[in-house]
N, CA, C and O atoms as a DFTB+ gen file, in Angstrom:
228 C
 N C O
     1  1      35.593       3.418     -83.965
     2  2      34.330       2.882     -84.409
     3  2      33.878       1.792     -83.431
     4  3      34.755       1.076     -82.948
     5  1      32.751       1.617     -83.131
     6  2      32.427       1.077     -82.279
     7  2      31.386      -0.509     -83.076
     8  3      30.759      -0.229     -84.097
     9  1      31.309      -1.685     -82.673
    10  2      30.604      -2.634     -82.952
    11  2      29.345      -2.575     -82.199
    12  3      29.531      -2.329     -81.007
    13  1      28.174      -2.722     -82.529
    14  2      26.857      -3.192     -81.864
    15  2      26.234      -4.507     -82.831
    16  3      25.930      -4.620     -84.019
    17  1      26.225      -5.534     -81.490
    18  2      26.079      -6.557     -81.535
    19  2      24.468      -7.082     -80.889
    20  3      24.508      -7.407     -79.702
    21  1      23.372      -7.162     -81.437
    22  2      22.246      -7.622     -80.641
    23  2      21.861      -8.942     -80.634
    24  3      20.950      -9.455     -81.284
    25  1      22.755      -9.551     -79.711
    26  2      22.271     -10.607     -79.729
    27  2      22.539     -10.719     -78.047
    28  3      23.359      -9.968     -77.519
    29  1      21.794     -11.699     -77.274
    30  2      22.489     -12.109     -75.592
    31  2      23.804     -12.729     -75.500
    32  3      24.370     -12.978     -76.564
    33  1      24.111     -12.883     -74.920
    34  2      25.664     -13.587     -75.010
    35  2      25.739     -14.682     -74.204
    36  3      26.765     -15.362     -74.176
    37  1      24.749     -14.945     -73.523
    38  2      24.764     -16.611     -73.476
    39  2      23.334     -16.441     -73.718
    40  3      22.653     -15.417     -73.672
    41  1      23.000     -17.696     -73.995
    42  2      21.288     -18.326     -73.930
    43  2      20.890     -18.587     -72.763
    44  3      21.379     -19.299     -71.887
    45  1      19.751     -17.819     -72.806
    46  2      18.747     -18.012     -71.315
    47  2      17.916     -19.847     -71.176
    48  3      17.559     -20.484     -72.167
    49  1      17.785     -20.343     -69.735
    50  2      16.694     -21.335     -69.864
    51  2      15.749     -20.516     -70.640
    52  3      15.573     -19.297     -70.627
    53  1      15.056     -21.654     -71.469
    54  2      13.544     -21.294     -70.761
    55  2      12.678     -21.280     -69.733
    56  3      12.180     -22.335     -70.125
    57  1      12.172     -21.084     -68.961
    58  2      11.271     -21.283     -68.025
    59  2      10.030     -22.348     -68.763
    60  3       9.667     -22.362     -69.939
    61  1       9.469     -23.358     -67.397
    62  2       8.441     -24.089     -67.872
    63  2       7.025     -22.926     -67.348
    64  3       5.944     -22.735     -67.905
    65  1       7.534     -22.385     -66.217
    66  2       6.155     -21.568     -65.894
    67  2       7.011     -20.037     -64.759
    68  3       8.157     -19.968     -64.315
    69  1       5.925     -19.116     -64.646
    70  2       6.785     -18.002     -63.921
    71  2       7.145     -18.329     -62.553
    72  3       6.648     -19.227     -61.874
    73  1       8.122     -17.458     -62.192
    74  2       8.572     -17.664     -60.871
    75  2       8.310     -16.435     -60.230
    76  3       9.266     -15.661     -60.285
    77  1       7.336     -16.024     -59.654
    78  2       6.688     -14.950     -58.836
    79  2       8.164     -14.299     -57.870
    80  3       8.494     -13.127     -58.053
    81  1       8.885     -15.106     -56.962
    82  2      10.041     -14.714     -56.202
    83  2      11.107     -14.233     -57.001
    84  3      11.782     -13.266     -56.646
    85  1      11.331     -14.943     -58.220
    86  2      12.648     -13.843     -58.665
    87  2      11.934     -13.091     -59.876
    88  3      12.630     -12.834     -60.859
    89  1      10.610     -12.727     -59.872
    90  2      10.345     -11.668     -60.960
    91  2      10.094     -10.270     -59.515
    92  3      10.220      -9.098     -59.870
    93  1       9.843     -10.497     -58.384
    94  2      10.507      -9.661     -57.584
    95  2      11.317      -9.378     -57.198
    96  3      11.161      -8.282     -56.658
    97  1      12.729      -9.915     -57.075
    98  2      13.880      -9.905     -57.058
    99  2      14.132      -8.818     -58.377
   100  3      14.354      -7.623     -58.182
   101  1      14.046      -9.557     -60.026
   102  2      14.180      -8.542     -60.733
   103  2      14.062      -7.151     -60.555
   104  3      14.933      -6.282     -60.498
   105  1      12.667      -7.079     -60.467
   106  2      11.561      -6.039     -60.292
   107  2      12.076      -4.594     -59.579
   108  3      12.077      -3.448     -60.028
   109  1      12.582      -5.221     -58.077
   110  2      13.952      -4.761     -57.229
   111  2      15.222      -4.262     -57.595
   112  3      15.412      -3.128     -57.155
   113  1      16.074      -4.693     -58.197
   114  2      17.110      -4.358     -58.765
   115  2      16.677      -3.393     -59.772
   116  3      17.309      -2.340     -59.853
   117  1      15.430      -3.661     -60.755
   118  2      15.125      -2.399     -61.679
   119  2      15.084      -0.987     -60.897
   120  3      15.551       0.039     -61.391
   121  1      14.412      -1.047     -59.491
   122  2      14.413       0.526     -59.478
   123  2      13.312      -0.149     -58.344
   124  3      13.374       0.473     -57.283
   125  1      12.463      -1.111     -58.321
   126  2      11.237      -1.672     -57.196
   127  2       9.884      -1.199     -58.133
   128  3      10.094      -0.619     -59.198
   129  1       8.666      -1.443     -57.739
   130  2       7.636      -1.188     -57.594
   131  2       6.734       0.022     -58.130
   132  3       5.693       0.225     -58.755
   133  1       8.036       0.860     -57.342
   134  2       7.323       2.825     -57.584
   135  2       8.823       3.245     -58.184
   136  3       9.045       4.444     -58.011
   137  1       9.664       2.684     -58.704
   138  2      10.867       3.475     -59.641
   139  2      10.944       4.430     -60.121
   140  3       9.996       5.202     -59.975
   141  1      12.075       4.839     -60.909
   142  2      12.108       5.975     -61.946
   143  2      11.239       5.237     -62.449
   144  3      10.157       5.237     -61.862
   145  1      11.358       4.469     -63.530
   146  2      10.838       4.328     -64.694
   147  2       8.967       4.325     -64.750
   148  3       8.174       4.755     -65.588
   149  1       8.758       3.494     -63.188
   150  2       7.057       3.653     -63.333
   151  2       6.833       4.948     -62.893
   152  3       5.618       5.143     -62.881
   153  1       7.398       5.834     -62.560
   154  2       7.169       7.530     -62.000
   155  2       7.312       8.061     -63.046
   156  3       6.399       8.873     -63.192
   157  1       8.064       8.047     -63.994
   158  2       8.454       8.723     -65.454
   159  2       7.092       8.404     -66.433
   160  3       6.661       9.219     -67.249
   161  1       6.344       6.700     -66.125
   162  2       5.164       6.169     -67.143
   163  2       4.315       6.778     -66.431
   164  3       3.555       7.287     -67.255
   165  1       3.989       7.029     -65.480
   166  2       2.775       7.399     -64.766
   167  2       2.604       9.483     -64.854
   168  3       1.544      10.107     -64.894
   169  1       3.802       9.973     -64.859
   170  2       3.891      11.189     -65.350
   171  2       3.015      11.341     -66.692
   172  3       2.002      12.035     -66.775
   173  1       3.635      10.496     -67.835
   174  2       3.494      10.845     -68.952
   175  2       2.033      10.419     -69.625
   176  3       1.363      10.932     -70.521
   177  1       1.869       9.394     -68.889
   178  2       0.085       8.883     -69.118
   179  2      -0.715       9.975     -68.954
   180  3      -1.643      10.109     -69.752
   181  1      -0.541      10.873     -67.998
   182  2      -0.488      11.410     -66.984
   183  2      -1.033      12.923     -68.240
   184  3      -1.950      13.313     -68.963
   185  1      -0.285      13.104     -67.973
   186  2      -0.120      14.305     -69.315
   187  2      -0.668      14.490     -70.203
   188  3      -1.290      15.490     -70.559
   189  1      -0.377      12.806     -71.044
   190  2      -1.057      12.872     -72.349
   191  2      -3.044      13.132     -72.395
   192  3      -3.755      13.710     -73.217
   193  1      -3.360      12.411     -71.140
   194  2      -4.685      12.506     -71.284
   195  2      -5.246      13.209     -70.022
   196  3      -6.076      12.793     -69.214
   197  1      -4.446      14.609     -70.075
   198  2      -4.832      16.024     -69.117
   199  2      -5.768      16.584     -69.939
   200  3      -5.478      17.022     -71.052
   201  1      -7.549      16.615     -69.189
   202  2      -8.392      17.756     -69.603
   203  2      -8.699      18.673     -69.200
   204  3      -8.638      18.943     -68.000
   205  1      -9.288      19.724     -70.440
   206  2      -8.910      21.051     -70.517
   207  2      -8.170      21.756     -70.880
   208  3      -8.312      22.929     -70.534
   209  1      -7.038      21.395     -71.739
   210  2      -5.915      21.700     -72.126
   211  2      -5.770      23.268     -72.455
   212  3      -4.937      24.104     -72.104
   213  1      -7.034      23.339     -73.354
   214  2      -7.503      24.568     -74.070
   215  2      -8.010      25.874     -72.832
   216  3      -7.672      27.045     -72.660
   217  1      -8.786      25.123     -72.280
   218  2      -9.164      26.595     -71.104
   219  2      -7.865      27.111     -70.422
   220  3      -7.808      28.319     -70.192
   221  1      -6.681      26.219     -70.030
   222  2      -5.850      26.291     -69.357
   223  2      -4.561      27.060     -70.265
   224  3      -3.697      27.563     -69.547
   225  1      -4.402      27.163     -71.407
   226  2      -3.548      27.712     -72.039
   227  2      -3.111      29.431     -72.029
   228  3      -2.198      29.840     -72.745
């Protein structure tokens, strides 16, 4: 059996304001800019609001 726990495991600062250099840094390590994940959102946007659906079937 396994435990799931949601909580962080240490406490983050807060920030007083953003830091533009390490939300690119992040950003980077996610995957960058054009990633899976924004290639996967941009697919599916993508999709959902394809017209013509009906002529094309």
């Amino acid at each position: 059996m396994m435990k799931r726990v949601n909580k962080i495991a240490i406490e983050l600062p807060i920030p007083e304001h953003g830091d533009m250099n390490a939300a690119a840094a992040v950003q980077e390590l996610m995957g960058g800019k054009f990633g899976e994940m924004s290639t996967l959102n941009n697919y599916m946007f993508q999709s959902f609001n394809f017209r013509g659906k009906k002529k094309l079937k």
